[in-house]
Amino acid sequence: MDRFQDLCERLHQKEYKLTPQRKIILRALLNGDDAHLSAEDLYGIVKQQNPEIGLATVYRTLELLAEIDVLQKIDFGDGRLRYELASEEAHHHHHLICTRCGKVLEFEDDLLDSLEQAIQCRNQFRILDHQLKFFGVCKECQIE
Ligand SMILES: [Zn+2]
Ligand SMILES: [Zn+2]
Ligand SMILES: [Zn+2]
């Protein structure tokens, strides 16, 4: 089963209809790969070939996909929510955000296991997940 079929199946399990619009939006998300798209970004992509799809539909579909955990919502602090496909594994990656050009890079290594363990021991707080964002200046912007 490819990724698209897998996502369709998940919608189906939650008893959501797979409308043509939803299919188009899902495809665009998959083609965007690991991009961190806002609703406006995605709307810009889908309307090129499907001008009948409105921004409101894109918003609603993204919200729905986030509700059933197909997408993860991320706030990079620039006033626009971004969406990315949630990975199958429990844990994903962390984000490096350039405050000059707004580029978002991914940082694959998870170095937080020992920190989580220390927190769990000291505070008796059972950690289920974490999010981490680093703000700074990317390589390209450092040259300028
Ligand atoms: Zn930059
Ligand atoms: Zn990401
Ligand atoms: Zn992590």
Short mmCIF file of N, CA and C and ligand atoms in Angstrom, two decimals:
data_model
loop_
_atom_site.label_atom_id
_atom_site.label_comp_id
_atom_site.label_asym_id
_atom_site.label_seq_id
_atom_site.Cartn_x
_atom_site.Cartn_y
_atom_site.Cartn_z
N MET A 1 0.85 -1.19 0.00
CA MET A 1 0.00 0.00 0.00
C MET A 1 0.89 1.26 0.00
N ASP A 2 0.66 2.15 -0.94
CA ASP A 2 1.49 3.36 -0.92
C ASP A 2 0.91 4.38 0.08
N ARG A 3 1.64 5.45 0.22
CA ARG A 3 1.30 6.44 1.24
C ARG A 3 -0.09 7.04 1.01
N PHE A 4 -0.39 7.28 -0.25
CA PHE A 4 -1.70 7.87 -0.57
C PHE A 4 -2.83 6.95 -0.18
N GLN A 5 -2.70 5.68 -0.56
CA GLN A 5 -3.74 4.69 -0.21
C GLN A 5 -3.87 4.57 1.29
N ASP A 6 -2.73 4.60 1.95
CA ASP A 6 -2.71 4.50 3.40
C ASP A 6 -3.50 5.64 4.04
N LEU A 7 -3.29 6.86 3.53
CA LEU A 7 -4.01 8.01 4.08
C LEU A 7 -5.51 7.93 3.77
N CYS A 8 -5.82 7.48 2.57
CA CYS A 8 -7.24 7.30 2.19
C CYS A 8 -7.91 6.32 3.14
N GLU A 9 -7.18 5.27 3.43
CA GLU A 9 -7.69 4.23 4.32
C GLU A 9 -7.98 4.81 5.72
N ARG A 10 -7.08 5.67 6.17
CA ARG A 10 -7.27 6.26 7.51
C ARG A 10 -8.49 7.17 7.55
N LEU A 11 -8.71 7.92 6.48
CA LEU A 11 -9.92 8.75 6.41
C LEU A 11 -11.16 7.86 6.45
N HIS A 12 -11.08 6.80 5.69
CA HIS A 12 -12.19 5.87 5.58
C HIS A 12 -12.53 5.26 6.94
N GLN A 13 -11.50 4.87 7.67
CA GLN A 13 -11.70 4.29 9.00
C GLN A 13 -12.42 5.24 9.94
N LYS A 14 -12.14 6.53 9.78
CA LYS A 14 -12.79 7.52 10.64
C LYS A 14 -14.13 7.95 10.06
N GLU A 15 -14.53 7.26 9.02
CA GLU A 15 -15.82 7.52 8.37
C GLU A 15 -15.91 8.90 7.76
N TYR A 16 -14.80 9.35 7.24
CA TYR A 16 -14.83 10.59 6.47
C TYR A 16 -14.89 10.23 5.00
N LYS A 17 -15.67 10.97 4.28
CA LYS A 17 -15.76 10.72 2.84
C LYS A 17 -14.52 11.25 2.14
N LEU A 18 -14.10 10.48 1.17
CA LEU A 18 -12.96 10.92 0.39
C LEU A 18 -13.47 11.68 -0.85
N THR A 19 -13.77 12.95 -0.64
CA THR A 19 -14.29 13.76 -1.74
C THR A 19 -13.15 14.05 -2.72
N PRO A 20 -13.50 14.41 -3.96
CA PRO A 20 -12.45 14.74 -4.93
C PRO A 20 -11.53 15.85 -4.42
N GLN A 21 -12.11 16.84 -3.74
CA GLN A 21 -11.28 17.94 -3.20
C GLN A 21 -10.27 17.42 -2.17
N ARG A 22 -10.75 16.55 -1.30
CA ARG A 22 -9.86 16.02 -0.28
C ARG A 22 -8.73 15.22 -0.92
N LYS A 23 -9.08 14.47 -1.97
CA LYS A 23 -8.05 13.69 -2.67
C LYS A 23 -6.98 14.59 -3.25
N ILE A 24 -7.42 15.68 -3.88
CA ILE A 24 -6.48 16.61 -4.51
C ILE A 24 -5.55 17.21 -3.45
N ILE A 25 -6.13 17.57 -2.32
CA ILE A 25 -5.34 18.20 -1.26
C ILE A 25 -4.35 17.18 -0.64
N LEU A 26 -4.82 15.96 -0.47
CA LEU A 26 -3.93 14.91 0.04
C LEU A 26 -2.74 14.68 -0.89
N ARG A 27 -3.05 14.62 -2.19
CA ARG A 27 -1.99 14.42 -3.18
C ARG A 27 -0.96 15.56 -3.12
N ALA A 28 -1.47 16.77 -3.02
CA ALA A 28 -0.58 17.93 -2.99
C ALA A 28 0.31 17.88 -1.74
N LEU A 29 -0.27 17.43 -0.63
CA LEU A 29 0.51 17.31 0.60
C LEU A 29 1.61 16.28 0.44
N LEU A 30 1.27 15.16 -0.18
CA LEU A 30 2.26 14.10 -0.37
C LEU A 30 3.36 14.54 -1.32
N ASN A 31 2.99 15.26 -2.37
CA ASN A 31 3.99 15.75 -3.33
C ASN A 31 4.90 16.79 -2.69
N GLY A 32 4.32 17.55 -1.76
CA GLY A 32 5.11 18.56 -1.05
C GLY A 32 6.14 17.91 -0.14
N ASP A 33 6.03 16.60 0.00
CA ASP A 33 6.96 15.82 0.80
C ASP A 33 7.04 16.35 2.22
N ASP A 34 8.21 16.71 2.68
CA ASP A 34 8.30 17.15 4.06
C ASP A 34 8.26 18.67 4.22
N ALA A 35 7.69 19.31 3.22
CA ALA A 35 7.62 20.76 3.31
C ALA A 35 6.69 21.16 4.46
N HIS A 36 6.89 22.32 4.98
CA HIS A 36 6.05 22.82 6.05
C HIS A 36 5.13 23.87 5.47
N LEU A 37 3.98 23.41 5.00
CA LEU A 37 3.11 24.28 4.24
C LEU A 37 2.03 24.91 5.11
N SER A 38 1.74 26.17 4.82
CA SER A 38 0.59 26.81 5.44
C SER A 38 -0.61 26.55 4.53
N ALA A 39 -1.80 26.86 5.03
CA ALA A 39 -3.00 26.67 4.21
C ALA A 39 -2.88 27.50 2.92
N GLU A 40 -2.34 28.71 3.04
CA GLU A 40 -2.18 29.58 1.86
C GLU A 40 -1.20 28.97 0.85
N ASP A 41 -0.10 28.41 1.35
CA ASP A 41 0.88 27.75 0.47
C ASP A 41 0.19 26.64 -0.33
N LEU A 42 -0.54 25.83 0.41
CA LEU A 42 -1.16 24.67 -0.22
C LEU A 42 -2.24 25.10 -1.21
N TYR A 43 -2.97 26.13 -0.84
CA TYR A 43 -3.98 26.68 -1.73
C TYR A 43 -3.33 27.16 -3.04
N GLY A 44 -2.20 27.81 -2.92
CA GLY A 44 -1.46 28.28 -4.10
C GLY A 44 -1.08 27.13 -5.02
N ILE A 45 -0.78 25.98 -4.43
CA ILE A 45 -0.39 24.81 -5.23
C ILE A 45 -1.61 24.17 -5.90
N VAL A 46 -2.65 23.91 -5.11
CA VAL A 46 -3.78 23.17 -5.68
C VAL A 46 -4.58 24.00 -6.70
N LYS A 47 -4.63 25.30 -6.51
CA LYS A 47 -5.51 26.07 -7.41
C LYS A 47 -4.94 26.19 -8.82
N GLN A 48 -3.64 25.93 -8.97
CA GLN A 48 -3.07 25.96 -10.31
C GLN A 48 -3.78 24.99 -11.25
N GLN A 49 -4.04 23.79 -10.73
CA GLN A 49 -4.71 22.81 -11.59
C GLN A 49 -6.18 22.61 -11.24
N ASN A 50 -6.56 23.12 -10.08
CA ASN A 50 -7.95 22.94 -9.65
C ASN A 50 -8.52 24.25 -9.15
N PRO A 51 -8.77 25.17 -10.07
CA PRO A 51 -9.21 26.51 -9.65
C PRO A 51 -10.55 26.51 -8.93
N GLU A 52 -11.28 25.38 -9.00
CA GLU A 52 -12.59 25.35 -8.33
C GLU A 52 -12.47 25.18 -6.82
N ILE A 53 -11.30 24.80 -6.35
CA ILE A 53 -11.12 24.61 -4.90
C ILE A 53 -10.84 25.95 -4.23
N GLY A 54 -11.61 26.24 -3.19
CA GLY A 54 -11.46 27.51 -2.49
C GLY A 54 -10.54 27.39 -1.29
N LEU A 55 -10.08 28.53 -0.81
CA LEU A 55 -9.19 28.55 0.36
C LEU A 55 -9.89 27.96 1.58
N ALA A 56 -11.20 28.22 1.71
CA ALA A 56 -11.94 27.72 2.87
C ALA A 56 -11.94 26.19 2.89
N THR A 57 -12.06 25.58 1.72
CA THR A 57 -12.02 24.11 1.63
C THR A 57 -10.66 23.59 2.05
N VAL A 58 -9.62 24.28 1.62
CA VAL A 58 -8.26 23.87 1.99
C VAL A 58 -8.11 23.94 3.52
N TYR A 59 -8.55 25.04 4.10
CA TYR A 59 -8.50 25.19 5.56
C TYR A 59 -9.21 24.05 6.27
N ARG A 60 -10.45 23.82 5.84
CA ARG A 60 -11.26 22.81 6.52
C ARG A 60 -10.62 21.43 6.39
N THR A 61 -10.11 21.13 5.21
CA THR A 61 -9.51 19.82 4.99
C THR A 61 -8.25 19.64 5.85
N LEU A 62 -7.45 20.69 5.93
CA LEU A 62 -6.24 20.60 6.75
C LEU A 62 -6.59 20.41 8.22
N GLU A 63 -7.60 21.12 8.68
CA GLU A 63 -8.03 20.98 10.07
C GLU A 63 -8.50 19.57 10.35
N LEU A 64 -9.27 19.04 9.41
CA LEU A 64 -9.78 17.67 9.55
C LEU A 64 -8.64 16.67 9.60
N LEU A 65 -7.67 16.84 8.72
CA LEU A 65 -6.54 15.91 8.68
C LEU A 65 -5.69 16.01 9.95
N ALA A 66 -5.64 17.21 10.51
CA ALA A 66 -4.90 17.38 11.76
C ALA A 66 -5.66 16.70 12.90
N GLU A 67 -6.98 16.79 12.86
CA GLU A 67 -7.80 16.17 13.91
C GLU A 67 -7.61 14.67 13.97
N ILE A 68 -7.47 14.05 12.83
CA ILE A 68 -7.31 12.58 12.83
C ILE A 68 -5.82 12.20 12.79
N ASP A 69 -4.96 13.17 13.10
CA ASP A 69 -3.53 12.92 13.26
C ASP A 69 -2.78 12.50 11.99
N VAL A 70 -3.36 12.82 10.85
CA VAL A 70 -2.63 12.60 9.60
C VAL A 70 -1.60 13.73 9.45
N LEU A 71 -1.99 14.90 9.89
CA LEU A 71 -1.09 16.05 9.83
C LEU A 71 -0.76 16.53 11.22
N GLN A 72 0.40 17.14 11.30
CA GLN A 72 0.78 17.78 12.54
C GLN A 72 0.78 19.29 12.30
N LYS A 73 0.21 20.02 13.23
CA LYS A 73 0.19 21.48 13.10
C LYS A 73 1.39 22.04 13.83
N ILE A 74 2.06 22.96 13.20
CA ILE A 74 3.21 23.57 13.86
C ILE A 74 3.12 25.08 13.74
N ASP A 75 3.46 25.73 14.81
CA ASP A 75 3.49 27.18 14.83
C ASP A 75 4.94 27.61 14.92
N PHE A 76 5.44 28.21 13.84
CA PHE A 76 6.83 28.65 13.85
C PHE A 76 6.97 30.11 14.30
N GLY A 77 5.90 30.64 14.82
CA GLY A 77 5.96 31.98 15.39
C GLY A 77 5.89 33.10 14.37
N ASP A 78 5.54 32.78 13.11
CA ASP A 78 5.45 33.84 12.12
C ASP A 78 4.00 34.18 11.80
N GLY A 79 3.09 33.72 12.66
CA GLY A 79 1.70 34.08 12.49
C GLY A 79 0.93 33.20 11.53
N ARG A 80 1.60 32.19 10.96
CA ARG A 80 0.88 31.27 10.07
C ARG A 80 1.09 29.85 10.56
N LEU A 81 0.01 29.13 10.73
CA LEU A 81 0.15 27.73 11.10
C LEU A 81 0.65 26.94 9.90
N ARG A 82 1.57 26.03 10.13
CA ARG A 82 2.03 25.16 9.05
C ARG A 82 1.58 23.74 9.37
N TYR A 83 1.53 22.97 8.32
CA TYR A 83 1.12 21.57 8.47
C TYR A 83 2.18 20.68 7.86
N GLU A 84 2.43 19.58 8.49
CA GLU A 84 3.29 18.59 7.86
C GLU A 84 2.73 17.21 8.17
N LEU A 85 3.05 16.28 7.28
CA LEU A 85 2.55 14.92 7.46
C LEU A 85 3.16 14.35 8.73
N ALA A 86 2.32 13.79 9.56
CA ALA A 86 2.82 13.17 10.78
C ALA A 86 3.52 11.87 10.39
N SER A 87 4.64 11.61 11.01
CA SER A 87 5.35 10.39 10.66
C SER A 87 4.72 9.20 11.38
N GLU A 88 4.98 8.02 10.85
CA GLU A 88 4.38 6.82 11.43
C GLU A 88 4.99 6.50 12.79
N GLU A 89 6.28 6.75 12.91
CA GLU A 89 6.91 6.50 14.19
C GLU A 89 6.41 7.54 15.19
N ALA A 90 6.57 7.22 16.44
CA ALA A 90 6.09 8.14 17.47
C ALA A 90 6.80 9.48 17.34
N HIS A 91 8.06 9.42 17.01
CA HIS A 91 8.79 10.68 17.01
C HIS A 91 9.48 10.98 15.70
N HIS A 92 9.55 12.10 15.36
CA HIS A 92 9.73 12.85 14.17
C HIS A 92 11.09 13.54 14.09
N HIS A 93 11.10 14.81 14.17
CA HIS A 93 12.32 15.59 14.01
C HIS A 93 12.09 16.95 14.66
N HIS A 94 13.12 17.73 14.73
CA HIS A 94 12.98 19.05 15.32
C HIS A 94 13.24 20.10 14.26
N HIS A 95 12.89 21.33 14.56
CA HIS A 95 12.92 22.38 13.54
C HIS A 95 13.90 23.50 13.88
N LEU A 96 14.61 23.90 12.85
CA LEU A 96 15.50 25.06 12.95
C LEU A 96 14.89 26.15 12.07
N ILE A 97 14.61 27.28 12.64
CA ILE A 97 13.90 28.33 11.92
C ILE A 97 14.79 29.55 11.75
N CYS A 98 15.00 29.94 10.49
CA CYS A 98 15.81 31.13 10.23
C CYS A 98 14.95 32.37 10.41
N THR A 99 15.39 33.26 11.29
CA THR A 99 14.57 34.44 11.57
C THR A 99 14.76 35.53 10.51
N ARG A 100 15.72 35.33 9.59
CA ARG A 100 15.88 36.32 8.52
C ARG A 100 15.04 35.98 7.31
N CYS A 101 15.19 34.73 6.80
CA CYS A 101 14.46 34.38 5.57
C CYS A 101 13.24 33.50 5.83
N GLY A 102 13.07 33.06 7.05
CA GLY A 102 11.88 32.27 7.38
C GLY A 102 11.97 30.81 7.01
N LYS A 103 13.13 30.40 6.48
CA LYS A 103 13.31 29.01 6.08
C LYS A 103 13.23 28.09 7.30
N VAL A 104 12.66 26.93 7.08
CA VAL A 104 12.56 25.95 8.16
C VAL A 104 13.38 24.72 7.79
N LEU A 105 14.35 24.39 8.60
CA LEU A 105 15.18 23.21 8.36
C LEU A 105 14.81 22.14 9.37
N GLU A 106 15.08 20.89 9.00
CA GLU A 106 14.78 19.82 9.93
C GLU A 106 16.06 19.26 10.51
N PHE A 107 15.96 18.91 11.74
CA PHE A 107 17.09 18.40 12.48
C PHE A 107 16.70 17.00 12.93
N GLU A 108 17.35 15.99 12.39
CA GLU A 108 16.86 14.62 12.56
C GLU A 108 17.22 14.01 13.90
N ASP A 109 18.37 14.35 14.41
CA ASP A 109 18.81 13.67 15.62
C ASP A 109 17.96 14.08 16.81
N ASP A 110 17.60 13.11 17.57
CA ASP A 110 16.89 13.42 18.79
C ASP A 110 17.85 13.21 19.94
N LEU A 111 18.23 14.31 20.54
CA LEU A 111 19.23 14.22 21.61
C LEU A 111 18.58 14.38 22.98
N LEU A 112 17.28 14.21 23.00
CA LEU A 112 16.57 14.58 24.22
C LEU A 112 16.19 13.42 25.13
N ASP A 113 16.56 12.22 24.73
CA ASP A 113 16.16 11.07 25.54
C ASP A 113 16.65 11.19 26.99
N SER A 114 17.91 11.57 27.15
CA SER A 114 18.44 11.63 28.51
C SER A 114 17.80 12.78 29.30
N LEU A 115 17.50 13.87 28.58
CA LEU A 115 16.82 14.99 29.24
C LEU A 115 15.43 14.55 29.70
N GLU A 116 14.73 13.85 28.83
CA GLU A 116 13.40 13.36 29.21
C GLU A 116 13.47 12.47 30.44
N GLN A 117 14.47 11.60 30.44
CA GLN A 117 14.60 10.69 31.58
C GLN A 117 14.87 11.45 32.87
N ALA A 118 15.73 12.44 32.77
CA ALA A 118 16.04 13.24 33.96
C ALA A 118 14.79 13.95 34.46
N ILE A 119 14.00 14.51 33.55
CA ILE A 119 12.78 15.21 33.95
C ILE A 119 11.79 14.24 34.59
N GLN A 120 11.66 13.08 33.99
CA GLN A 120 10.71 12.10 34.53
C GLN A 120 11.08 11.70 35.94
N CYS A 121 12.39 11.49 36.16
CA CYS A 121 12.84 11.10 37.49
C CYS A 121 12.61 12.20 38.50
N ARG A 122 13.05 13.39 38.15
CA ARG A 122 13.03 14.48 39.12
C ARG A 122 11.64 15.00 39.42
N ASN A 123 10.81 15.04 38.42
CA ASN A 123 9.50 15.66 38.61
C ASN A 123 8.35 14.66 38.63
N GLN A 124 8.69 13.39 38.45
CA GLN A 124 7.66 12.36 38.37
C GLN A 124 6.56 12.76 37.40
N PHE A 125 7.04 13.21 36.27
CA PHE A 125 6.14 13.65 35.21
C PHE A 125 6.37 12.72 34.03
N ARG A 126 5.33 12.03 33.62
CA ARG A 126 5.50 11.09 32.52
C ARG A 126 5.37 11.82 31.19
N ILE A 127 6.48 11.92 30.48
CA ILE A 127 6.49 12.68 29.23
C ILE A 127 6.01 11.79 28.08
N LEU A 128 5.10 12.33 27.31
CA LEU A 128 4.57 11.58 26.17
C LEU A 128 5.19 12.04 24.86
N ASP A 129 5.51 13.29 24.79
CA ASP A 129 6.08 13.83 23.55
C ASP A 129 6.66 15.19 23.87
N HIS A 130 7.40 15.73 22.90
CA HIS A 130 7.92 17.08 23.07
C HIS A 130 8.03 17.74 21.72
N GLN A 131 8.11 19.03 21.71
CA GLN A 131 8.36 19.77 20.48
C GLN A 131 9.51 20.71 20.76
N LEU A 132 10.30 20.92 19.74
CA LEU A 132 11.47 21.75 19.96
C LEU A 132 11.69 22.60 18.73
N LYS A 133 11.92 23.89 18.93
CA LYS A 133 12.20 24.79 17.82
C LYS A 133 13.43 25.60 18.18
N PHE A 134 14.33 25.71 17.23
CA PHE A 134 15.49 26.56 17.43
C PHE A 134 15.37 27.75 16.49
N PHE A 135 15.52 28.94 17.00
CA PHE A 135 15.47 30.14 16.17
C PHE A 135 16.89 30.65 15.97
N GLY A 136 17.21 31.02 14.74
CA GLY A 136 18.55 31.50 14.49
C GLY A 136 18.71 31.98 13.06
N VAL A 137 19.92 31.92 12.55
CA VAL A 137 20.23 32.43 11.22
C VAL A 137 20.83 31.29 10.39
N CYS A 138 20.22 31.01 9.23
CA CYS A 138 20.68 29.89 8.41
C CYS A 138 22.01 30.20 7.73
N LYS A 139 22.59 29.15 7.14
CA LYS A 139 23.91 29.27 6.51
C LYS A 139 23.93 30.37 5.44
N GLU A 140 22.92 30.37 4.57
CA GLU A 140 22.88 31.35 3.48
C GLU A 140 22.77 32.77 4.03
N CYS A 141 21.94 32.96 5.04
CA CYS A 141 21.74 34.30 5.58
C CYS A 141 22.96 34.79 6.37
N GLN A 142 23.80 33.86 6.81
CA GLN A 142 25.00 34.28 7.55
C GLN A 142 26.01 34.95 6.63
N ILE A 143 25.96 34.60 5.34
CA ILE A 143 26.94 35.13 4.39
C ILE A 143 26.68 36.60 4.08
N GLU A 144 25.38 36.93 4.00
CA GLU A 144 25.02 38.29 3.60
C GLU A 144 25.48 39.34 4.61
ZN ZN B 1 17.92 32.31 6.26
ZN ZN B 2 9.17 19.29 9.91
ZN ZN B 3 12.65 14.97 19.91
#
